[in-house]
Amino acid sequence: MKGPNFRNLHRRRYFLSDDEVISLVNAYDTPLWVLSEDNLRMSCQRAKDFPNLYGLTVRYAMKAWSLGAVLKIVDQEGLHIDASSGFEVWRALRSDIAPERIQLTCQEMPEPHELEEFVRLGVKFNASSLHQLQTFGELFPRQSVSIRINPGFGSSKSADTNVGGLTSSFGIWHEYLHTATAIAKSCFLEINGIHFHIGSAVQTKIWKLAVKCVMAFAKEVPTVTRMSLGGGFDVGRMPNDRDMNIVSSGRTLLPLFEQFAADTGRRLHVEIEPGAFIVAHAGALVMRIHDIVDTGEDGFVFYKVDGGMNELLQPADYGMQHHLVTVPRLGHISKPTKQEVVVVGHCCETGDCLTMDLTDTSKLAPRMVLRAEIDDYMVAYGAGGYNDSCGAKDYNSFPTAAVVIKPCQGDFALVRERETLDDILRHERWPY
Amino acid sequence: MKGPNFRNLHRRRYFLSDDEVISLVNAYDTPLWVLSEDNLRMSCQRAKDFPNLYGLTVRYAMKAWSLGAVLKIVDQEGLHIDASSGFEVWRALRSDIAPERIQLTCQEMPEPHELEEFVRLGVKFNASSLHQLQTFGELFPRQSVSIRINPGFGSSKSADTNVGGLTSSFGIWHEYLHTATAIAKSCFLEINGIHFHIGSAVQTKIWKLAVKCVMAFAKEVPTVTRMSLGGGFDVGRMPNDRDMNIVSSGRTLLPLFEQFAADTGRRLHVEIEPGAFIVAHAGALVMRIHDIVDTGEDGFVFYKVDGGMNELLQPADYGMQHHLVTVPRLGHISKPTKQEVVVVGHCCETGDCLTMDLTDTSKLAPRMVLRAEIDDYMVAYGAGGYNDSCGAKDYNSFPTAAVVIKPCQGDFALVRERETLDDILRHERWPY
């Protein structure tokens, strides 16, 4: 794992110099999100290398980080958009994404008048249940539509993030495919796409099995010309972890598509829907260490930082591990010694811990870091996905953090201002 | 558990009639929070019944539900405020809470200039670490202050919510009490209060042990005249669950205070800090069932609702169980049959499930409910605590829900408007 390539990888992932951290903190305060334009563009390019025989569309699962700046850059790189709600469709449109590049795959359908506007503009719809298909068909007969299938099994490290199988409410249960085609027929809908997504940290073997299984359905629906393989590509956040190799995984799927073309004459266009894979390494959270405490000889040393579950929900929720780097404050030379510490967030909640055990979130997993002092800083890397977009915002009344971009060229710049207490209170009314 | 008292309890807890739900939905849409003024005031009164010999202050832990309307009513009932951040102090002040009724107990200290303003106004400070005590003492010598102690053990159903013991970063580790008193002495601080909080779902036996233990410290600090016993009083949300009986628990503590007075001549004023105990039964979330799907004969039936982890994070995070009641839509008579269902939220996230297993959040725990159809409603009761104040706000770009109050007298009224997509986007900047 050593060598120049690995060092390059680290330089890319952990993209802020100590000097940059200091000057960012002076200019923008903490906690502060930093978006690396370089890393974002590079991830987009990596996703576009996904092996395919007859064409590829990469849809960015925008719920991973739904910030306008992210959407704009991802769009410039030629990615399309996977939106998870009507609100996300509007948000993408407000970022000037071309409607035909947006596809909506949702648990909750938007209002009919919204859906009408989307269809008029050319936004694509992927029906995730029989009821959705029926509703769409009644509103828009003769349109084309894609359907999401639950192939009957999933693939995930954690049952929490498993979105295929008996316990999953996502997609049309595979046994009901014929009902789906009957609904489509009755509404003169053309099912041109078939879609599945079986969970995060997808395993190649199970993925291949799912492709085979969903292809069998695609065979029965002769209008299907595109197939979405979902996302959930694992991201290596810690220094010794690598991202999923989607090129080698994807290659194992090619013979299936070749065979399908030979059998049916249909050359399936492939779609993938990466989320964290696109943004994880593009996001870092800069925090200040505001206190250091310990619980005696048999206990732990705690670094208390001024970010937490407001910004990073994944560590509290799933025990997600981010690479944590300490940065000495200005004029302060760090002692080159290491220390094993537990890092806790600023919320009055025990669960607000950045170093939980990945397999058992009731346990602490102390981490070796370069020894720091109060008022030094800590950066959480690999944090761009499913954190800023889904934190426990405003808990303990902490305003939502600002975001700056580290552009490919030029100076850091603000892309989202820090929230204020006025913002939090703006909709409250009393007396009523 | 049957009988008229139990029926009354249920009527109080599950406080919306079907007609009320229908008219609320028509007026305010879903998802919608409803705040029961009756239940809120009643909980405040119950907390004030906590047994004590020499005086009692009930501090509402406002992080449980930090809405202005809640703070106002709690204040009218004579409760004081436990604030968890400088922002919460400002928020309480903005709700016209008298400064001397607010005490700040925080992980992250506010800026010195804010702290100065708080001290000038009369806000109380409870130092939670040696560094906090030192900082406070250097800024405000000769002030009085309270200290939070980690007594060395905790009490909780889940290690996630255990805030005492070796694994907890909250409070001054009990072995460092002498350092604390030395710091206080050097800054001429008077330690007039001692505080502990050992976790949610506190068990009486361990609580009593903690009181004994912390009293031993109070003996060594002769200026201590008040003692806070923390909060974490268990709430019974499901129909057969009862709230913790704080009166009987509190009674077992009285002899300790009597003995302390006899030994030291000091009659300790008692404080408690309930959060969920005050607001849980005062909050209900009204949602629409927008889809019903199943995963075949061996699978599950899923009711999909248009709320979820945006509003209710606790079910996803800890497997928290709320009582879920279906309500037929207008003009639709519900069949009086029951159905075992899994209830899932509207976010594209498997973890967004309202019926997870409490002991293992990777498992589903299907629930018997009155059978519903698409477009019927579902109400989650007992949901006022640690949900609206800490949801995964704006995830999937869903705007934050509105809140209406059900006043003791008069009509329902809006106390917080529904958020809009414009609100979510208001601080974004592009091009930068």
Tab-separated table of C-alpha atoms in Angstrom, chain A residues 117-424:
chain	number	residue	atom	x	y	z
A	117	GLU	CA	-44.602	20.620	-14.723
A	118	PHE	CA	-41.724	18.147	-14.507
A	119	VAL	CA	-43.076	16.009	-17.345
A	120	ARG	CA	-43.724	19.102	-19.461
A	121	LEU	CA	-40.104	20.184	-18.945
A	122	GLY	CA	-38.756	16.735	-19.758
A	123	VAL	CA	-37.725	15.494	-16.315
A	124	LYS	CA	-37.651	11.678	-16.291
A	125	PHE	CA	-39.670	9.625	-13.842
A	126	ASN	CA	-38.706	6.272	-12.363
A	127	ALA	CA	-41.742	4.612	-10.747
A	128	SER	CA	-40.829	2.974	-7.446
A	129	SER	CA	-44.144	1.288	-6.662
A	130	LEU	CA	-47.248	0.016	-8.433
A	131	HIS	CA	-49.200	2.958	-7.040
A	132	GLN	CA	-46.646	5.412	-8.420
A	133	LEU	CA	-46.797	3.730	-11.819
A	134	GLN	CA	-50.592	3.812	-11.814
A	135	THR	CA	-50.718	7.455	-10.713
A	136	PHE	CA	-48.166	8.469	-13.317
A	137	GLY	CA	-49.939	6.488	-16.026
A	138	GLU	CA	-53.313	8.034	-15.254
A	139	LEU	CA	-51.860	11.534	-15.318
A	140	PHE	CA	-49.622	11.063	-18.349
A	141	PRO	CA	-50.819	8.267	-20.619
A	142	ARG	CA	-48.526	7.499	-23.566
A	143	GLN	CA	-45.441	8.826	-21.764
A	144	SER	CA	-42.352	6.749	-21.284
A	145	VAL	CA	-41.278	5.777	-17.813
A	146	SER	CA	-38.735	3.669	-16.021
A	147	ILE	CA	-39.504	1.287	-13.147
A	148	ARG	CA	-37.547	0.463	-10.049
A	149	ILE	CA	-37.444	-3.219	-9.145
A	150	ASN	CA	-36.738	-4.799	-5.775
A	151	PRO	CA	-34.936	-7.921	-7.011
A	152	GLY	CA	-35.589	-9.764	-3.758
A	153	PHE	CA	-32.190	-9.401	-2.172
A	154	GLY	CA	-29.767	-6.680	-1.190
A	155	SER	CA	-26.104	-6.041	-0.615
A	156	SER	CA	-24.812	-3.960	2.200
A	157	LYS	CA	-22.467	-3.919	5.160
A	158	SER	CA	-25.355	-2.944	7.403
A	159	ALA	CA	-29.006	-3.937	7.373
A	160	ASP	CA	-29.744	-0.236	7.979
A	161	THR	CA	-28.500	0.601	4.507
A	162	ASN	CA	-29.770	-2.476	2.702
A	163	VAL	CA	-32.327	-1.392	0.130
A	164	GLY	CA	-33.172	-4.693	-1.520
A	165	GLY	CA	-34.968	-7.780	-0.226
A	166	LEU	CA	-37.988	-8.570	1.922
A	167	THR	CA	-37.287	-5.846	4.454
A	168	SER	CA	-37.037	-3.073	1.875
A	169	SER	CA	-39.926	-0.852	0.815
A	170	PHE	CA	-38.012	0.490	-2.191
A	171	GLY	CA	-39.080	-0.483	-5.692
A	172	ILE	CA	-41.657	-2.830	-7.165
A	173	TRP	CA	-41.403	-6.287	-5.613
A	174	HIS	CA	-40.058	-8.609	-8.312
A	175	GLU	CA	-43.055	-10.940	-8.139
A	176	TYR	CA	-45.294	-8.038	-9.207
A	177	LEU	CA	-43.571	-7.321	-12.507
A	178	HIS	CA	-46.556	-8.600	-14.468
A	179	THR	CA	-48.896	-6.303	-12.582
A	180	ALA	CA	-46.550	-3.463	-13.463
A	181	THR	CA	-46.589	-4.292	-17.161
A	182	ALA	CA	-50.383	-4.642	-17.036
A	183	ILE	CA	-50.693	-1.173	-15.468
A	184	ALA	CA	-48.349	0.233	-18.095
A	185	LYS	CA	-50.379	-1.369	-20.856
A	186	SER	CA	-53.666	-0.050	-19.519
A	187	CYS	CA	-52.237	3.494	-19.467
A	188	PHE	CA	-50.348	3.117	-22.753
A	189	LEU	CA	-47.118	3.801	-20.871
A	190	GLU	CA	-43.872	2.718	-22.415
A	191	ILE	CA	-41.507	1.198	-19.878
A	192	ASN	CA	-38.169	2.156	-21.404
A	193	GLY	CA	-35.982	1.783	-18.353
A	194	ILE	CA	-35.492	-0.686	-15.553
A	195	HIS	CA	-33.746	0.300	-12.346
A	196	PHE	CA	-32.513	-1.310	-9.181
A	197	HIS	CA	-30.375	-0.275	-6.241
A	198	ILE	CA	-29.469	-2.857	-3.662
A	199	GLY	CA	-27.703	-0.899	-0.964
A	200	SER	CA	-24.588	0.929	0.037
A	201	ALA	CA	-21.162	-0.736	0.022
A	202	VAL	CA	-22.422	-2.957	-2.785
A	203	GLN	CA	-20.565	-6.259	-3.225
A	204	THR	CA	-19.590	-7.202	-6.771
A	205	LYS	CA	-20.844	-10.788	-6.586
A	206	ILE	CA	-24.287	-9.852	-5.337
A	207	TRP	CA	-24.398	-6.939	-7.740
A	208	LYS	CA	-23.747	-9.291	-10.650
A	209	LEU	CA	-26.480	-11.583	-9.388
A	210	ALA	CA	-28.884	-8.647	-9.222
A	211	VAL	CA	-28.001	-7.566	-12.765
A	212	LYS	CA	-28.736	-11.091	-14.003
A	213	CYS	CA	-31.995	-11.184	-12.125
A	214	VAL	CA	-33.175	-7.758	-13.302
A	215	MET	CA	-32.080	-8.580	-16.858
A	216	ALA	CA	-34.471	-11.510	-16.798
A	217	PHE	CA	-37.255	-8.982	-16.159
A	218	ALA	CA	-35.888	-6.681	-18.860
A	219	LYS	CA	-36.179	-9.564	-21.293
A	220	GLU	CA	-39.886	-9.781	-20.587
A	221	VAL	CA	-40.409	-6.072	-21.247
A	222	PRO	CA	-39.254	-5.555	-24.836
A	223	THR	CA	-39.466	-1.747	-24.659
A	224	VAL	CA	-36.670	-1.536	-22.087
A	225	THR	CA	-33.558	0.050	-23.577
A	226	ARG	CA	-31.776	1.331	-20.493
A	227	MET	CA	-30.893	-0.255	-17.215
A	228	SER	CA	-29.800	1.477	-14.043
A	229	LEU	CA	-27.531	-0.493	-11.751
A	230	GLY	CA	-27.936	1.905	-8.830
A	231	GLY	CA	-25.120	3.171	-6.673
A	232	GLY	CA	-23.768	2.426	-3.218
A	233	PHE	CA	-20.114	2.241	-4.259
A	234	ASP	CA	-17.984	1.959	-1.150
A	235	VAL	CA	-15.691	4.829	-0.252
A	236	GLY	CA	-12.383	4.410	1.570
A	237	ARG	CA	-12.172	7.275	4.013
A	238	MET	CA	-9.403	6.076	6.314
A	239	PRO	CA	-5.781	6.263	5.094
A	240	ASN	CA	-5.457	2.541	4.387
A	241	ASP	CA	-8.878	2.119	2.793
A	242	ARG	CA	-9.405	2.295	-0.927
A	243	ASP	CA	-12.547	3.219	-2.795
A	244	MET	CA	-14.433	0.437	-4.542
A	245	ASN	CA	-12.802	-0.348	-7.870
A	246	ILE	CA	-15.828	0.234	-10.063
A	247	VAL	CA	-13.830	-0.414	-13.223
A	248	SER	CA	-12.972	-3.990	-12.298
A	249	SER	CA	-16.433	-4.593	-10.831
A	250	GLY	CA	-18.063	-3.130	-13.912
A	251	ARG	CA	-15.948	-5.265	-16.227
A	252	THR	CA	-17.366	-8.451	-14.719
A	253	LEU	CA	-20.819	-7.272	-15.818
A	254	LEU	CA	-19.956	-6.696	-19.486
A	255	PRO	CA	-20.483	-10.301	-20.652
A	256	LEU	CA	-24.028	-10.138	-19.290
A	257	PHE	CA	-24.829	-7.132	-21.453
A	258	GLU	CA	-23.193	-8.740	-24.465
A	259	GLN	CA	-25.257	-11.882	-23.967
A	260	PHE	CA	-28.423	-9.838	-23.467
A	261	ALA	CA	-27.785	-8.055	-26.775
A	262	ALA	CA	-27.174	-11.375	-28.511
A	263	ASP	CA	-30.364	-12.852	-27.050
A	264	THR	CA	-32.684	-9.901	-27.577
A	265	GLY	CA	-31.061	-7.616	-30.105
A	266	ARG	CA	-31.268	-4.865	-27.474
A	267	ARG	CA	-28.076	-3.043	-26.585
A	268	LEU	CA	-28.843	-1.786	-23.112
A	269	HIS	CA	-27.694	1.691	-22.196
A	270	VAL	CA	-26.258	1.548	-18.680
A	271	GLU	CA	-26.838	4.019	-15.859
A	272	ILE	CA	-25.156	4.189	-12.468
A	273	GLU	CA	-26.126	6.404	-9.524
A	274	PRO	CA	-23.129	7.186	-7.336
A	275	GLY	CA	-23.612	9.581	-4.422
A	276	ALA	CA	-20.926	9.391	-1.735
A	277	PHE	CA	-18.554	8.034	-4.386
A	278	ILE	CA	-18.748	11.440	-6.090
A	279	VAL	CA	-18.656	13.783	-3.109
A	280	ALA	CA	-17.111	12.006	-0.100
A	281	HIS	CA	-13.517	13.004	-0.875
A	282	ALA	CA	-14.624	16.457	-1.999
A	283	GLY	CA	-15.773	17.488	1.469
A	284	ALA	CA	-13.841	18.227	4.644
A	285	LEU	CA	-15.111	19.725	7.869
A	286	VAL	CA	-12.772	22.063	9.748
A	287	MET	CA	-13.426	22.299	13.486
A	288	ARG	CA	-11.772	23.839	16.501
A	289	ILE	CA	-10.718	21.726	19.483
A	290	HIS	CA	-12.318	23.768	22.252
A	291	ASP	CA	-11.647	21.505	25.205
A	292	ILE	CA	-9.658	18.428	26.202
A	293	VAL	CA	-10.800	16.315	29.138
A	294	ASP	CA	-10.108	12.848	30.468
A	295	THR	CA	-11.678	10.270	32.738
A	296	GLY	CA	-8.630	9.236	34.731
A	297	GLU	CA	-6.013	6.533	34.388
A	298	ASP	CA	-8.362	3.783	33.264
A	299	GLY	CA	-10.443	6.109	31.150
A	300	PHE	CA	-10.174	8.039	27.915
A	301	VAL	CA	-8.816	11.326	26.647
A	302	PHE	CA	-11.506	13.329	24.851
A	303	TYR	CA	-10.906	16.035	22.279
A	304	LYS	CA	-14.025	18.174	22.139
A	305	VAL	CA	-14.591	19.843	18.777
A	306	ASP	CA	-17.003	22.616	17.808
A	307	GLY	CA	-18.705	20.588	15.090
A	308	GLY	CA	-20.661	17.406	15.583
A	309	MET	CA	-23.905	15.695	14.741
A	310	ASN	CA	-25.273	18.963	13.363
A	311	GLU	CA	-22.768	18.557	10.536
A	312	LEU	CA	-21.742	14.884	10.735
A	313	LEU	CA	-24.650	12.592	11.456
A	314	GLN	CA	-23.110	9.440	9.995
A	315	PRO	CA	-20.635	8.806	12.840
A	316	ALA	CA	-23.422	9.028	15.435
A	317	ASP	CA	-25.868	7.073	13.311
A	318	TYR	CA	-23.792	4.316	11.715
A	319	GLY	CA	-20.382	4.645	13.374
A	320	MET	CA	-18.992	6.012	10.094
A	321	GLN	CA	-15.235	6.597	10.318
A	322	HIS	CA	-13.743	9.775	8.893
A	323	HIS	CA	-10.035	10.463	8.770
A	324	LEU	CA	-9.351	13.029	11.504
A	325	VAL	CA	-6.287	15.251	11.297
A	326	THR	CA	-5.172	17.741	13.931
A	327	VAL	CA	-3.743	21.100	12.854
A	328	PRO	CA	-1.775	23.299	15.271
A	329	ARG	CA	-3.053	26.851	15.680
A	330	LEU	CA	-1.066	29.777	14.315
A	331	GLY	CA	2.402	30.173	15.773
A	332	HIS	CA	2.088	26.958	17.692
A	333	ILE	CA	4.490	24.163	16.805
A	334	SER	CA	2.873	20.792	17.306
A	335	LYS	CA	4.831	18.257	19.315
A	336	PRO	CA	5.436	15.349	16.973
A	337	THR	CA	3.961	12.858	19.418
A	338	LYS	CA	0.799	10.890	19.011
A	339	GLN	CA	-2.086	10.433	21.373
A	340	GLU	CA	-5.003	8.030	21.471
A	341	VAL	CA	-8.175	10.052	21.795
A	342	VAL	CA	-11.931	9.961	21.568
A	343	VAL	CA	-13.313	12.874	19.539
A	344	VAL	CA	-16.694	14.219	20.610
A	345	GLY	CA	-18.933	16.835	19.019
A	346	HIS	CA	-20.369	19.958	20.641
A	347	CYS	CA	-23.911	18.718	21.203
A	348	CYS	CA	-25.080	17.707	24.652
A	349	GLU	CA	-25.683	14.143	23.509
A	350	THR	CA	-23.432	11.164	24.219
A	351	GLY	CA	-24.099	9.832	20.733
A	352	ASP	CA	-22.394	12.926	19.318
A	353	CYS	CA	-19.070	11.163	18.957
A	354	LEU	CA	-16.862	11.076	15.855
A	355	THR	CA	-14.980	7.961	16.912
A	356	MET	CA	-17.651	5.374	17.574
A	357	ASP	CA	-17.040	1.717	16.853
A	358	LEU	CA	-18.155	0.978	13.292
A	359	THR	CA	-19.631	-2.393	14.229
A	360	ASP	CA	-21.168	-1.392	17.560
A	361	THR	CA	-22.116	2.251	17.982
A	362	SER	CA	-22.509	1.824	21.723
A	363	LYS	CA	-18.722	1.450	21.972
A	364	LEU	CA	-15.985	4.034	21.642
A	365	ALA	CA	-13.158	3.515	19.166
A	366	PRO	CA	-10.286	5.764	20.280
A	367	ARG	CA	-8.092	7.049	17.481
A	368	MET	CA	-4.345	7.815	17.262
A	369	VAL	CA	-3.827	11.433	16.212
A	370	LEU	CA	-1.020	13.954	16.379
A	371	ARG	CA	-1.251	15.372	19.881
A	372	ALA	CA	-3.129	18.664	19.978
A	373	GLU	CA	-3.952	21.353	22.500
A	374	ILE	CA	-7.035	23.410	23.168
A	375	ASP	CA	-7.601	25.926	20.324
A	376	ASP	CA	-5.832	23.745	17.771
A	377	TYR	CA	-7.961	22.509	14.884
A	378	MET	CA	-9.231	19.201	13.615
A	379	VAL	CA	-10.215	18.354	10.057
A	380	ALA	CA	-12.576	15.487	9.216
A	381	TYR	CA	-11.857	14.278	5.678
A	382	GLY	CA	-13.930	12.101	3.372
A	383	ALA	CA	-16.978	13.791	4.831
A	384	GLY	CA	-18.701	15.235	1.750
A	385	GLY	CA	-21.361	12.524	1.414
A	386	TYR	CA	-24.496	12.219	3.546
A	387	ASN	CA	-23.370	14.639	6.192
A	388	ASP	CA	-24.011	18.277	5.306
A	389	SER	CA	-27.161	17.163	3.478
A	390	CYS	CA	-28.611	15.231	6.413
A	391	GLY	CA	-27.112	16.454	9.685
A	392	ALA	CA	-29.179	17.013	12.824
A	393	LYS	CA	-29.431	20.663	11.817
A	394	ASP	CA	-29.975	23.264	14.527
A	395	TYR	CA	-29.826	20.703	17.354
A	396	ASN	CA	-28.732	22.477	20.544
A	397	SER	CA	-29.621	25.552	18.424
A	398	PHE	CA	-26.245	25.510	16.677
A	399	PRO	CA	-26.608	27.300	13.319
A	400	THR	CA	-25.714	25.359	10.176
A	401	ALA	CA	-22.055	25.687	9.125
A	402	ALA	CA	-20.830	27.697	6.142
A	403	VAL	CA	-19.279	26.109	3.040
A	404	VAL	CA	-16.242	27.424	1.152
A	405	ILE	CA	-14.944	26.069	-2.117
A	406	LYS	CA	-11.290	25.323	-2.812
A	407	PRO	CA	-11.419	25.984	-6.547
A	408	CYS	CA	-9.150	24.322	-9.105
A	409	GLN	CA	-7.700	27.785	-9.647
A	410	GLY	CA	-7.836	30.910	-7.538
A	411	ASP	CA	-8.736	31.675	-3.966
A	412	PHE	CA	-11.074	29.963	-1.559
A	413	ALA	CA	-14.560	31.462	-1.742
A	414	LEU	CA	-17.808	31.237	0.156
A	415	VAL	CA	-20.544	29.188	-1.546
A	416	ARG	CA	-22.921	29.101	1.432
A	417	GLU	CA	-23.054	31.624	4.230
A	418	ARG	CA	-23.178	30.583	7.844
A	419	GLU	CA	-26.688	30.355	9.238
A	420	THR	CA	-27.674	32.692	12.068
A	421	LEU	CA	-29.987	32.368	15.039
A	422	ASP	CA	-32.347	34.723	13.195
A	423	ASP	CA	-32.587	32.151	10.427
A	424	ILE	CA	-33.491	29.427	12.895
